[in-house]
XYZ file of C-alpha atoms in Angstrom:
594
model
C 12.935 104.039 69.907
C 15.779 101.599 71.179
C 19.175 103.255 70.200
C 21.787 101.403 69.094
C 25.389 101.371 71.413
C 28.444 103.508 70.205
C 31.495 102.054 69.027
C 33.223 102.256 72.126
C 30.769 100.373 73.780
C 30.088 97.947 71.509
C 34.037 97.177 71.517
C 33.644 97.242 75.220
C 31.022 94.577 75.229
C 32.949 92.388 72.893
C 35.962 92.357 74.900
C 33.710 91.822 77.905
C 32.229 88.900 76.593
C 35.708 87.282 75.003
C 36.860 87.610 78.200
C 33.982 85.819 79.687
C 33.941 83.363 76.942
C 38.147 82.402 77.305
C 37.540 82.167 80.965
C 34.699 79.514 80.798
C 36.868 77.373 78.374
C 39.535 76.306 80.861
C 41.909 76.292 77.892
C 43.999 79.132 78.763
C 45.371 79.736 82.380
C 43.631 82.562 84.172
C 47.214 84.623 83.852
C 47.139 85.032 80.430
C 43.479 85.367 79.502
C 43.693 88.931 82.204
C 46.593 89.848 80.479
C 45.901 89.429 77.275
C 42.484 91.233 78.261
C 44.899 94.323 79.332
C 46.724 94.525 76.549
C 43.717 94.140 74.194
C 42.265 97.076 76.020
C 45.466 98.816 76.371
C 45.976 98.704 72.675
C 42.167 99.392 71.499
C 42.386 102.887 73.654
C 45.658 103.928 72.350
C 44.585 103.362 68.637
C 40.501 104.703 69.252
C 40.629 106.685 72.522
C 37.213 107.311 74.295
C 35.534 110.812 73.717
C 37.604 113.843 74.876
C 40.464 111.542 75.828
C 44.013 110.886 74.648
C 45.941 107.748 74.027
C 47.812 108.394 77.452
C 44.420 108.315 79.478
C 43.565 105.107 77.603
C 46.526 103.375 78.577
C 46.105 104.879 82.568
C 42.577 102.863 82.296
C 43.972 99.493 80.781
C 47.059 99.672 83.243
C 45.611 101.455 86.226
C 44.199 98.856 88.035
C 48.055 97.596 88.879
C 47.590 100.662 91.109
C 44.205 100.482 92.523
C 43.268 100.319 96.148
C 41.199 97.517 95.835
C 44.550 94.964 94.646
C 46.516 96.902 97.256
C 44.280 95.778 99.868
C 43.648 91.947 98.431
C 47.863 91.830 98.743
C 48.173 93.040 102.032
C 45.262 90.814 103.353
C 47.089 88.151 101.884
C 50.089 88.859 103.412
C 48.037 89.395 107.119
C 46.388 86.057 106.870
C 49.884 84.596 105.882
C 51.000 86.410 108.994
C 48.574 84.385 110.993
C 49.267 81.272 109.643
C 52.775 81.113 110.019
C 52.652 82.429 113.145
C 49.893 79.566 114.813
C 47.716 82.128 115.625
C 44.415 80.625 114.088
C 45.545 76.894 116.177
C 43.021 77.438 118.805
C 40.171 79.103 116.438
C 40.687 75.886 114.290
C 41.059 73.350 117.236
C 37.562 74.754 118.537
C 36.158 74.155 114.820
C 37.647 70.887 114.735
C 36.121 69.721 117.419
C 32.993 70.456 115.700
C 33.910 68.860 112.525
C 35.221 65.505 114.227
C 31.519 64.704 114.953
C 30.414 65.493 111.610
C 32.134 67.345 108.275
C 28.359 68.300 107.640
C 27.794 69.985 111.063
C 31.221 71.371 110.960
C 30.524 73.289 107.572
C 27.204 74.571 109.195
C 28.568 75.912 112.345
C 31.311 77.762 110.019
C 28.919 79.380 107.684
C 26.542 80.187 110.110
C 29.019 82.108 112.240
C 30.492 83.494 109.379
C 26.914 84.730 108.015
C 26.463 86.487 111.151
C 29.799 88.035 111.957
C 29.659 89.741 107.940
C 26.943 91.255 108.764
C 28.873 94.060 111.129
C 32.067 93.000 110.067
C 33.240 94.045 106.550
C 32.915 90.748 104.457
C 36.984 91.146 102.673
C 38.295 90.879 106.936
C 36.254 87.984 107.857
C 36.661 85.774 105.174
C 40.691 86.717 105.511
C 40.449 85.193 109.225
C 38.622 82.156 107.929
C 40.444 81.017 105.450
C 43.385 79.988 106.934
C 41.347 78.362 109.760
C 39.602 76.228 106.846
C 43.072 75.571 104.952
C 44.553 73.865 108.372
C 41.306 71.921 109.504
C 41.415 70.118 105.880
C 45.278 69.250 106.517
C 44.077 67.606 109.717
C 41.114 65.788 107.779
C 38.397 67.781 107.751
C 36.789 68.755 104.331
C 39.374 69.701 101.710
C 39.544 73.757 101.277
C 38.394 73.131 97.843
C 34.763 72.178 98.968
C 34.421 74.790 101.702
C 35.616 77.846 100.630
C 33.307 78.763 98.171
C 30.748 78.001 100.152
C 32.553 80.104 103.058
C 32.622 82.564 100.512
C 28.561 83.168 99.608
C 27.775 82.472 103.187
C 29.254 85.952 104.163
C 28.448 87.537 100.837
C 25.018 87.032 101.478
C 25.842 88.016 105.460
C 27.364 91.074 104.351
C 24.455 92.085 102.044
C 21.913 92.014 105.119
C 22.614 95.628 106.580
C 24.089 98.778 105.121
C 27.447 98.688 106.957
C 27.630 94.840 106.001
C 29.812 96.175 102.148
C 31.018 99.323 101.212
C 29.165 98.480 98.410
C 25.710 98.814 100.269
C 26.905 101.985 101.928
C 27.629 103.383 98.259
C 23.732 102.326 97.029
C 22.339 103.813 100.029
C 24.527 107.136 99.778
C 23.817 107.224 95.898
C 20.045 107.207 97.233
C 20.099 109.403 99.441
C 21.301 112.136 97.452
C 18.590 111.413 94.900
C 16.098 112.255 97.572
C 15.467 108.742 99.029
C 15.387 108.569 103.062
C 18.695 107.370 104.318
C 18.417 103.589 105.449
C 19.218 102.566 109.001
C 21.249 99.567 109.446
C 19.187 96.674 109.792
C 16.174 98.345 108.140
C 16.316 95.403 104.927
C 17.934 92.503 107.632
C 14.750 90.403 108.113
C 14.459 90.316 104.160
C 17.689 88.894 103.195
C 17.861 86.856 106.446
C 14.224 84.803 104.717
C 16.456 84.351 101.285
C 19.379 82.982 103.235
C 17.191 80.425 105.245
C 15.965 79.534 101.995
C 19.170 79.252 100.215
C 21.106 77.665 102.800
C 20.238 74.076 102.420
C 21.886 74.418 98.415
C 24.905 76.169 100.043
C 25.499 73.838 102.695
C 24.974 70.562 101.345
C 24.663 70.786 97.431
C 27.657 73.685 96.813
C 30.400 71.276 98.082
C 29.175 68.153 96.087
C 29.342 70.304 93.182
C 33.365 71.161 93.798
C 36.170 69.456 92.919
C 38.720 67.669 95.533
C 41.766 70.050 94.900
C 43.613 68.690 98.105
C 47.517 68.304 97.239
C 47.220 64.113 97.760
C 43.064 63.596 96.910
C 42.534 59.978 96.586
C 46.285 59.286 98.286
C 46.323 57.974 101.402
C 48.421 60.509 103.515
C 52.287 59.124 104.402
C 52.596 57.951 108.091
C 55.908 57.593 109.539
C 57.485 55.642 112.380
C 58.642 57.898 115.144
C 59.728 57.751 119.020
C 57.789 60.392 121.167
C 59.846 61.476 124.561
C 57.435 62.490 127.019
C 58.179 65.144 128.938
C 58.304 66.280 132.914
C 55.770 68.681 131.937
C 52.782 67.159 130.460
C 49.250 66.981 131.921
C 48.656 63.585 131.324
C 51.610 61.646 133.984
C 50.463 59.079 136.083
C 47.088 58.851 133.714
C 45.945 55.411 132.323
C 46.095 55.446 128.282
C 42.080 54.978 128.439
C 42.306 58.799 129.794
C 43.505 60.052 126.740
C 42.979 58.013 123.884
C 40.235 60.343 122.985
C 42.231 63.191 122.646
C 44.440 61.758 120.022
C 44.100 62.547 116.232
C 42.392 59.900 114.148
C 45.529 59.590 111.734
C 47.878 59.137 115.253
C 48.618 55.396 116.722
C 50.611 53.823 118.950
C 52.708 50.376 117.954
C 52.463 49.611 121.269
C 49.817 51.156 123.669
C 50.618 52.095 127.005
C 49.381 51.713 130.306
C 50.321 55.082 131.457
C 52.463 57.931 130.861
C 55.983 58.482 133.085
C 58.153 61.461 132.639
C 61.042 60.423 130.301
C 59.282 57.646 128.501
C 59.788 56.431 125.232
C 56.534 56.046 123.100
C 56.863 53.856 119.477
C 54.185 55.852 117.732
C 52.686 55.725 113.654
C 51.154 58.808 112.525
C 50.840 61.297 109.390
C 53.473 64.325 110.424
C 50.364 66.492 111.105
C 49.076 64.012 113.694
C 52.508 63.430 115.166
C 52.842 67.228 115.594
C 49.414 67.590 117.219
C 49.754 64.333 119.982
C 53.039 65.624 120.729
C 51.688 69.251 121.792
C 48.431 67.491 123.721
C 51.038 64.801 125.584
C 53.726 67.018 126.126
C 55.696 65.107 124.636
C 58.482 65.226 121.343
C 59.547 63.260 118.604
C 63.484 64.367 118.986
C 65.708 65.197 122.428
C 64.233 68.034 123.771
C 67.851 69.260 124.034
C 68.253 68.873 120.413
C 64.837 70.557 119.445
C 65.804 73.877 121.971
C 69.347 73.767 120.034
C 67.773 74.481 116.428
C 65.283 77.301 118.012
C 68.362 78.906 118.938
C 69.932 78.693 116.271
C 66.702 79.596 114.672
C 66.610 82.771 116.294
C 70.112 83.986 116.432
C 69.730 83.040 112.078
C 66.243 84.383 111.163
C 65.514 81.257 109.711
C 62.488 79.675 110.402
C 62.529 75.981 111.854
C 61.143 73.912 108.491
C 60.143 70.156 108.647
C 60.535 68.667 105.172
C 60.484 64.519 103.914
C 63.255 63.447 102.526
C 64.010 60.066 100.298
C 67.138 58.036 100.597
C 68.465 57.047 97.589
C 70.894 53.893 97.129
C 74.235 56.344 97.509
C 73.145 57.248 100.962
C 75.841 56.731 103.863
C 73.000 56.454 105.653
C 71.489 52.894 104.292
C 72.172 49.869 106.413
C 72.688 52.077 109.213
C 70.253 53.493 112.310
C 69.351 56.668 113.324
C 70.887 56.080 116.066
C 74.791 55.226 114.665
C 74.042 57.518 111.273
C 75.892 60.849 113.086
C 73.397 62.538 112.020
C 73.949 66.534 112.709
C 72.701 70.119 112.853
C 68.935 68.912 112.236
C 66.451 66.426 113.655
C 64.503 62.950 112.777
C 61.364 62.799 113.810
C 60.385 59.798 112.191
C 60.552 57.349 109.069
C 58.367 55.935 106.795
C 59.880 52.615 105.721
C 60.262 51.865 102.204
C 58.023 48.525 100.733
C 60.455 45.412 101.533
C 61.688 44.052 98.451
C 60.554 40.491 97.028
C 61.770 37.481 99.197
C 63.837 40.144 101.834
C 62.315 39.395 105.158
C 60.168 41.345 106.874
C 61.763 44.466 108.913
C 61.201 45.741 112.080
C 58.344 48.026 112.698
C 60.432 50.793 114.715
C 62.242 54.313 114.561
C 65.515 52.216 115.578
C 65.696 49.796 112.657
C 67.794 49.993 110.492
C 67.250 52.407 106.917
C 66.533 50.952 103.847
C 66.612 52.588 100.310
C 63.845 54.235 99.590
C 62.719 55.162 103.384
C 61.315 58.651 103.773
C 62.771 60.707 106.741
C 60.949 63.471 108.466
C 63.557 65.933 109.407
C 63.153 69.306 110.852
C 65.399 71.934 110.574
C 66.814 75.480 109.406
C 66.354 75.145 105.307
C 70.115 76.015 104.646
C 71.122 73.234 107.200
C 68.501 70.659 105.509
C 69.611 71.332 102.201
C 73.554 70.911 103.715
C 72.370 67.343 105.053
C 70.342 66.795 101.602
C 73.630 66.828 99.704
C 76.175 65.652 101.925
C 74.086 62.666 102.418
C 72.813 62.024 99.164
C 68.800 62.543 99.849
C 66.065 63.741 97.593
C 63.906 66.305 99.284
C 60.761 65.966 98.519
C 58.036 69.306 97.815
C 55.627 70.341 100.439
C 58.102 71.522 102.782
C 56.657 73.059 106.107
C 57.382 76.145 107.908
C 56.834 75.422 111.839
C 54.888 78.084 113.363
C 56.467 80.861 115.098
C 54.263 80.653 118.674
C 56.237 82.890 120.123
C 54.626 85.927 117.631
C 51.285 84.556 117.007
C 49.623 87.479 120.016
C 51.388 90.187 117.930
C 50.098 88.583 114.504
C 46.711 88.387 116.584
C 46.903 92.193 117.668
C 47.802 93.503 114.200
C 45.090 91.564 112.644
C 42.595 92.406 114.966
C 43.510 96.209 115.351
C 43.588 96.566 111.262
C 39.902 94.806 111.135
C 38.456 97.133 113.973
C 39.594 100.373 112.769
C 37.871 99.319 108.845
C 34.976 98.461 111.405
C 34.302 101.067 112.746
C 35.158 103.085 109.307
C 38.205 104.947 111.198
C 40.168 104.247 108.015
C 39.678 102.330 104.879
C 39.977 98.693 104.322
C 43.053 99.809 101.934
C 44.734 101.939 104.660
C 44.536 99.262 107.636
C 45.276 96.485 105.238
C 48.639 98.102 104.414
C 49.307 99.136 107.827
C 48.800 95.933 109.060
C 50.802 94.121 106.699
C 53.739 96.405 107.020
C 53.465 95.579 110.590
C 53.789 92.088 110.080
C 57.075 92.480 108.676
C 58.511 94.958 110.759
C 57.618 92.284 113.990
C 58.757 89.498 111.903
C 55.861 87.671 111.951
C 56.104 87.814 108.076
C 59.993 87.488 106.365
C 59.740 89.843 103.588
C 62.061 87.577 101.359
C 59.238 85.019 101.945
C 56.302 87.565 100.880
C 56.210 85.485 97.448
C 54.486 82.538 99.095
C 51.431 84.872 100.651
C 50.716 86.351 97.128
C 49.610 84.999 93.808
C 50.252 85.896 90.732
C 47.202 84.681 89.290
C 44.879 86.496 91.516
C 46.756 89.902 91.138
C 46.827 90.336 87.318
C 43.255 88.882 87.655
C 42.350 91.618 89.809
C 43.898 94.251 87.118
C 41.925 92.835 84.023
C 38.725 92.610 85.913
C 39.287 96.528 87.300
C 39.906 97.869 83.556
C 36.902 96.067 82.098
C 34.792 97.440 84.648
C 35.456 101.051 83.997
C 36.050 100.527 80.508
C 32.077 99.403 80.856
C 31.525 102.315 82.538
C 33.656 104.955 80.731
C 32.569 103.837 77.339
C 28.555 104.073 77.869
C 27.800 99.924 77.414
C 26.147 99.893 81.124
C 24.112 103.218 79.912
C 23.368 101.655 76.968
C 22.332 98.320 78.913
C 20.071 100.312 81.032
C 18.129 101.704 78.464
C 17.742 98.313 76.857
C 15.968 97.270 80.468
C 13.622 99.904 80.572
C 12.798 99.239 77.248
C 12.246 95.843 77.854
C 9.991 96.114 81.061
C 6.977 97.946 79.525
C 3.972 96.590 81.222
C 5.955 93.477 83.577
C 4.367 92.947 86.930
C 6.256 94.462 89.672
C 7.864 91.085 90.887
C 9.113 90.573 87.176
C 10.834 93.968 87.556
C 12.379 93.858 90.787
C 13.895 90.585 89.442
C 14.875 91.753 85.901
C 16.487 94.647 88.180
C 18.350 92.416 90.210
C 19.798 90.355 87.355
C 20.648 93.594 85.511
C 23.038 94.636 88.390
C 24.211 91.041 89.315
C 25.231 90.527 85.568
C 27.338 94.142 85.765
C 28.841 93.215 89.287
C 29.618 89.487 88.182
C 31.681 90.734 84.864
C 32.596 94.872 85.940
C 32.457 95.580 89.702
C 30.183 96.201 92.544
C 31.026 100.083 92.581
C 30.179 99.889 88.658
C 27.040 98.318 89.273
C 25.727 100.320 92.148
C 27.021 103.688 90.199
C 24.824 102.888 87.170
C 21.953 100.442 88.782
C 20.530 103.057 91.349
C 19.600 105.768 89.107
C 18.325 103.807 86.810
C 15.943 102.340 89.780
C 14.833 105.844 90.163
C 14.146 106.222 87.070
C 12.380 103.644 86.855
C 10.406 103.456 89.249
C 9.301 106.985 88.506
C 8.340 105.356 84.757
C 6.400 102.310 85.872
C 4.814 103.851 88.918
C 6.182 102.467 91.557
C 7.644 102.576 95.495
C 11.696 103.752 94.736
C 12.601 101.999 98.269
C 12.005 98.190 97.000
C 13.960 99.250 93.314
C 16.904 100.404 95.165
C 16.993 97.927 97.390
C 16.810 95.167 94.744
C 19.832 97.308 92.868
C 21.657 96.921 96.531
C 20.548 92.923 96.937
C 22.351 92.709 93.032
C 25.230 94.167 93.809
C 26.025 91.808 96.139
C 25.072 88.491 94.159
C 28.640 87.975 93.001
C 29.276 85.074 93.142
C 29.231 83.320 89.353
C 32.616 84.849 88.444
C 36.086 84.701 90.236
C 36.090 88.552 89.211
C 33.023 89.507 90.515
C 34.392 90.879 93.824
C 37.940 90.225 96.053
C 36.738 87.770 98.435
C 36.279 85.594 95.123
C 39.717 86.127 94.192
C 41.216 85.973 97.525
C 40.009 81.954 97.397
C 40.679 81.130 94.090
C 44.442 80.272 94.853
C 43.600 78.228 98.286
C 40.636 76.938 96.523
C 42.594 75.791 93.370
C 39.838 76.624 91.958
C 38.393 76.664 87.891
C 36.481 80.073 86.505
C 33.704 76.900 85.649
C 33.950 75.860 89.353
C 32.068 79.688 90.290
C 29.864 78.850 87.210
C 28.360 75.742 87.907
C 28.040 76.663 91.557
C 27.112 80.411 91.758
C 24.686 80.755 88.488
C 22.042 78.392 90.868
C 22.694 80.017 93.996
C 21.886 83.607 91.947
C 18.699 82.396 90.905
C 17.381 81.157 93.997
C 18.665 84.161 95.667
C 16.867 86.728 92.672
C 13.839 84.521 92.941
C 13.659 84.376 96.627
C 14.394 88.153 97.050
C 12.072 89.710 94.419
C 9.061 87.582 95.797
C 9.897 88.666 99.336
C 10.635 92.600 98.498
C 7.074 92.300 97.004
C 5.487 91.248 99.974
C 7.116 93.451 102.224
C 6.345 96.436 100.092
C 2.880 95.039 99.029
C 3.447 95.365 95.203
């Protein structure tokens, strides 16, 4: 007969599911729901310790995961992939991808999570979805889909890539080990790969074009049309485009980039009236070789730049009605230590007449200036001046680093390849290297991290082995071979599967593999049948995490880019778990002939 759980694991499943239940509400912010959860664990162990423990080792399980590898390594990816942003070095990965979604969003997002699919499946999942994201953050601030509708998406594609051979998670190399030291022949590495690669063909038409209808649009400006400002590009002796007709190049020209007044071709030194978002003046001016300030002006503030160690920003600025600068041009304003690159004018006034379309008219109150230059010497010109600068200020890329942010990137995913050294160890490595090159300012390190995601990451590590610790997932497991007296074998490989998906969505994939495989054995020794296909559908659950941000790290590492809801996994990862359950356990049955 059915037992019923112990204290401790009752308790433990109550927290579990308060937890569960204050996330779905979206009326607390993520922060304080995980700590809350910490403190509620912290103080439940220190008043009713577990078995043969003490207070002390209750409060090392509610606070321990502030220590654990696994936050470690989400921090110093974050800091890598900041690393490569700042740095350009994803430009050319996300030109390429651009190109691709220019023709069609829809074709775009398949390419992506097609490659991405692949590349997880000898890549460890955590590295590849690090090198994507950024890629995906800068194609939807050139107009591309917003991050918000991709990432997730991004996000199961590789899951379910990384689930398709055992060096794919350390997760599947942790089922397969467990296994094999309960007597099951060791798997080789694409041994299960034609299984999962049938549930992903069937799954993903719902991930590609139902997942990001499903998403909000969490894009800084959604339903804003982007600001476009008046500028003067200088084209230099340099560019690839002299002597060529403007029909030559047109083409090549973002969508949100125009000229006032087209011309016929390009001569070294000319002056181009141009009206363009600040993203799309940046990007004609690198494929015309051309700038929107003196080229003397713009190698100035590099220097300066570089003999400082602070980075070159660009940042919009309002003037307000105290400003010496209204009634005058940019040209007579004496404008020093940074640069205009261009001005959107401010709405004329009732019965003023109209002004002149051009980066040489005069300013107006109200009139947005895009300026670039160090941040202490913007902020200088902000007061003197009497400007408002406005948020969303923007780091240029350092160029001249982005091979060494390349090379440490690169060199910290290979050795985690190739299982040199752990995820954790490379991670940390690598982002240490980042700052020692200066490809990442320590004093900036706040902007690559989020707060949210790391005491996320803490709450979601103590519940898990408070599951564990306290017998609730022993206790579960008993309650599932109970239950599956007499089922069909299909019916069990799928109860299986959404036993383990439900521990790996709310404790962790290491929880769920630790407690899911011997119960396969056991079971399958119970209900008389093959132990290959019940492991493998404990392995295939493991890596269905995708209903919960705290179901694995890549789900956290997106949540902050993402903007994303705990309802926003919900709504999008409970279908995509049961077509993947459903398409699996049918499949494992008719490979296995049950």
């Amino acid at each position: 007969m059915l037992s019923l759980p112990s204290l401790h694991a009752a308790l433990a499943l109550l927290v579990a599911i308060c937890m569960f239940v204050a996330f779905a509400s979206n009326r607390f912010r993520v922060e304080i729901i995980s700590l809350m959860t910490i403190g509620v664990i912290a103080l439940m162990l220190y008043l009713f310790p577990l078995p043969q423990t003490n207070p002390k080792d209750g409060l090392e399980l509610a606070f321990g995961g502030f220590g654990h590898t696994a936050l470690v390594t989400i921090c110093a990816l974050m800091v890598m992939g900041r690393g490569l942003v700042v740095t350009g070095a994803l430009e050319p990965a996300a030109r390429a991808l651009g190109g691709v979604f220019r023709i069609n969003n829809h074709l775009g997002l398949l390419v992506t999570l097609l490659l991405a699919m692949f590349a997880s499946m000898v890549v460890n999942d955590t590295p590849v979805l690090v090198l994507l994201i950024p890629v995906m953050v800068q194609l939807a601030a050139g107009g591309a889909m917003p991050a918000s509708k991709t990432l997730i998406p991004l996000n199961a594609a590789i899951l379910i890539g990384g689930m398709a051979t055992t060096i794919g998670t350390s997760t599947n190399l942790l089922v397969v080990s467990i296994a094999a030291d309960l007597g099951m022949q060791e798997l080789p590495i694409f041994h299960f790969t034609p299984i999962v690669l049938m549930a992903a063909l069937i799954c993903l038409p719902y991930i590609w074009l139902v997942m990001p209808r499903l998403l909000p649009d969490n894009s800084p400006e959604a339903g804003h049309e982007p600001r476009k400002f008046i500028a003067t590009l200088r084209v230099g002796t340099g560019s690839n485009w002299l002597e060529r007709s403007y029909e030559d190049f047109k083409e090549k020209l973002p969508e949100t980039f125009s000229f006032l007044r087209n011309p016929r071709t390009l001569q070294p030194g000319q002056r181009l009236a141009a009206f363009a978002t600040a993203d799309a003046l940046r990007e004609a001016g690198r494929k015309l070789g051309a700038a929107a300030a003196p080229r003397w002006l713009i190698d100035r503030l590099q220097k300066e730049s570089s003999e400082t160690g602070e980075d070159l920003v660009e940042a919009e600025m309002a003037l307000s009605g105290d400003s010496r600068l209204v009634g005058r041009t940019l040209q007579t304003a004496g404008i020093r230590g940074v640069a205009v690159l261009g001005v959107a004018q401010a709405p004329s006034r009732s019965f003023a007449a109209p002004r002149e379309m051009s980066a040489e008219a005069r300013l107006a109150e109200g009139d947005i200036l895009l300026v670039l230059g160090r941040e202490s010497a913007l902020q200088e010109f902000a007061q003197n001046d009497a400007l408002l600068m406005l948020d969303g200020a923007r780091p240029l890329p350092r160029r001249r680093k982005a091979l060494t942010a390349i090379a440490i990137m690169g060199t910290a995913v290979l050795l985690a390849s190739l299982g040199i050294v752990p995820i954790a160890i490379s991670a940390l490595a690598g982002a240490v290297a980042m700052f020692v090159t200066g490809c990442v300012h320590f004093d900036k390190v706040g902007r690559a991290l989020s707060a949210k995601v790391i005491v996320l990451v803490a709450a979601s590590i103590a519940i898990g082995r408070l599951i564990f610790e306290s017998g609730a997932a022993q206790w579960m497991g008993e309650v599932l071979g109970y239950a599956m007296a007499g089922l069909a074998p299909p019916f069990v490989l799928a109860i299986i599967m959404l036993f383990v998906t439900l521990l790996t969505n709310f404790a962790s994939n290491a929880t769920a593999a630790a407690v899911g495989t011997p119960i396969a054995f056991s079971l399958a020794g119970q209900l008389g049948l093959e132990v290959e296909p019940m492991v493998l559908a404990v392995l295939f659950g493991c890596n269905l995490c995708y209903a919960t941000p705290i179901a694995y790290q890549t789900n956290m590492l997106i949540m902050a880019e993402g903007d994303y809801q705990f309802n926003d996994y919900l709504k999008t990862g409970i279908p995509l778990v049961i077509l993947m359950v459903a398409s699996l356990s049918v499949i494992l049955s008719i490979t296995y002939g049950l």
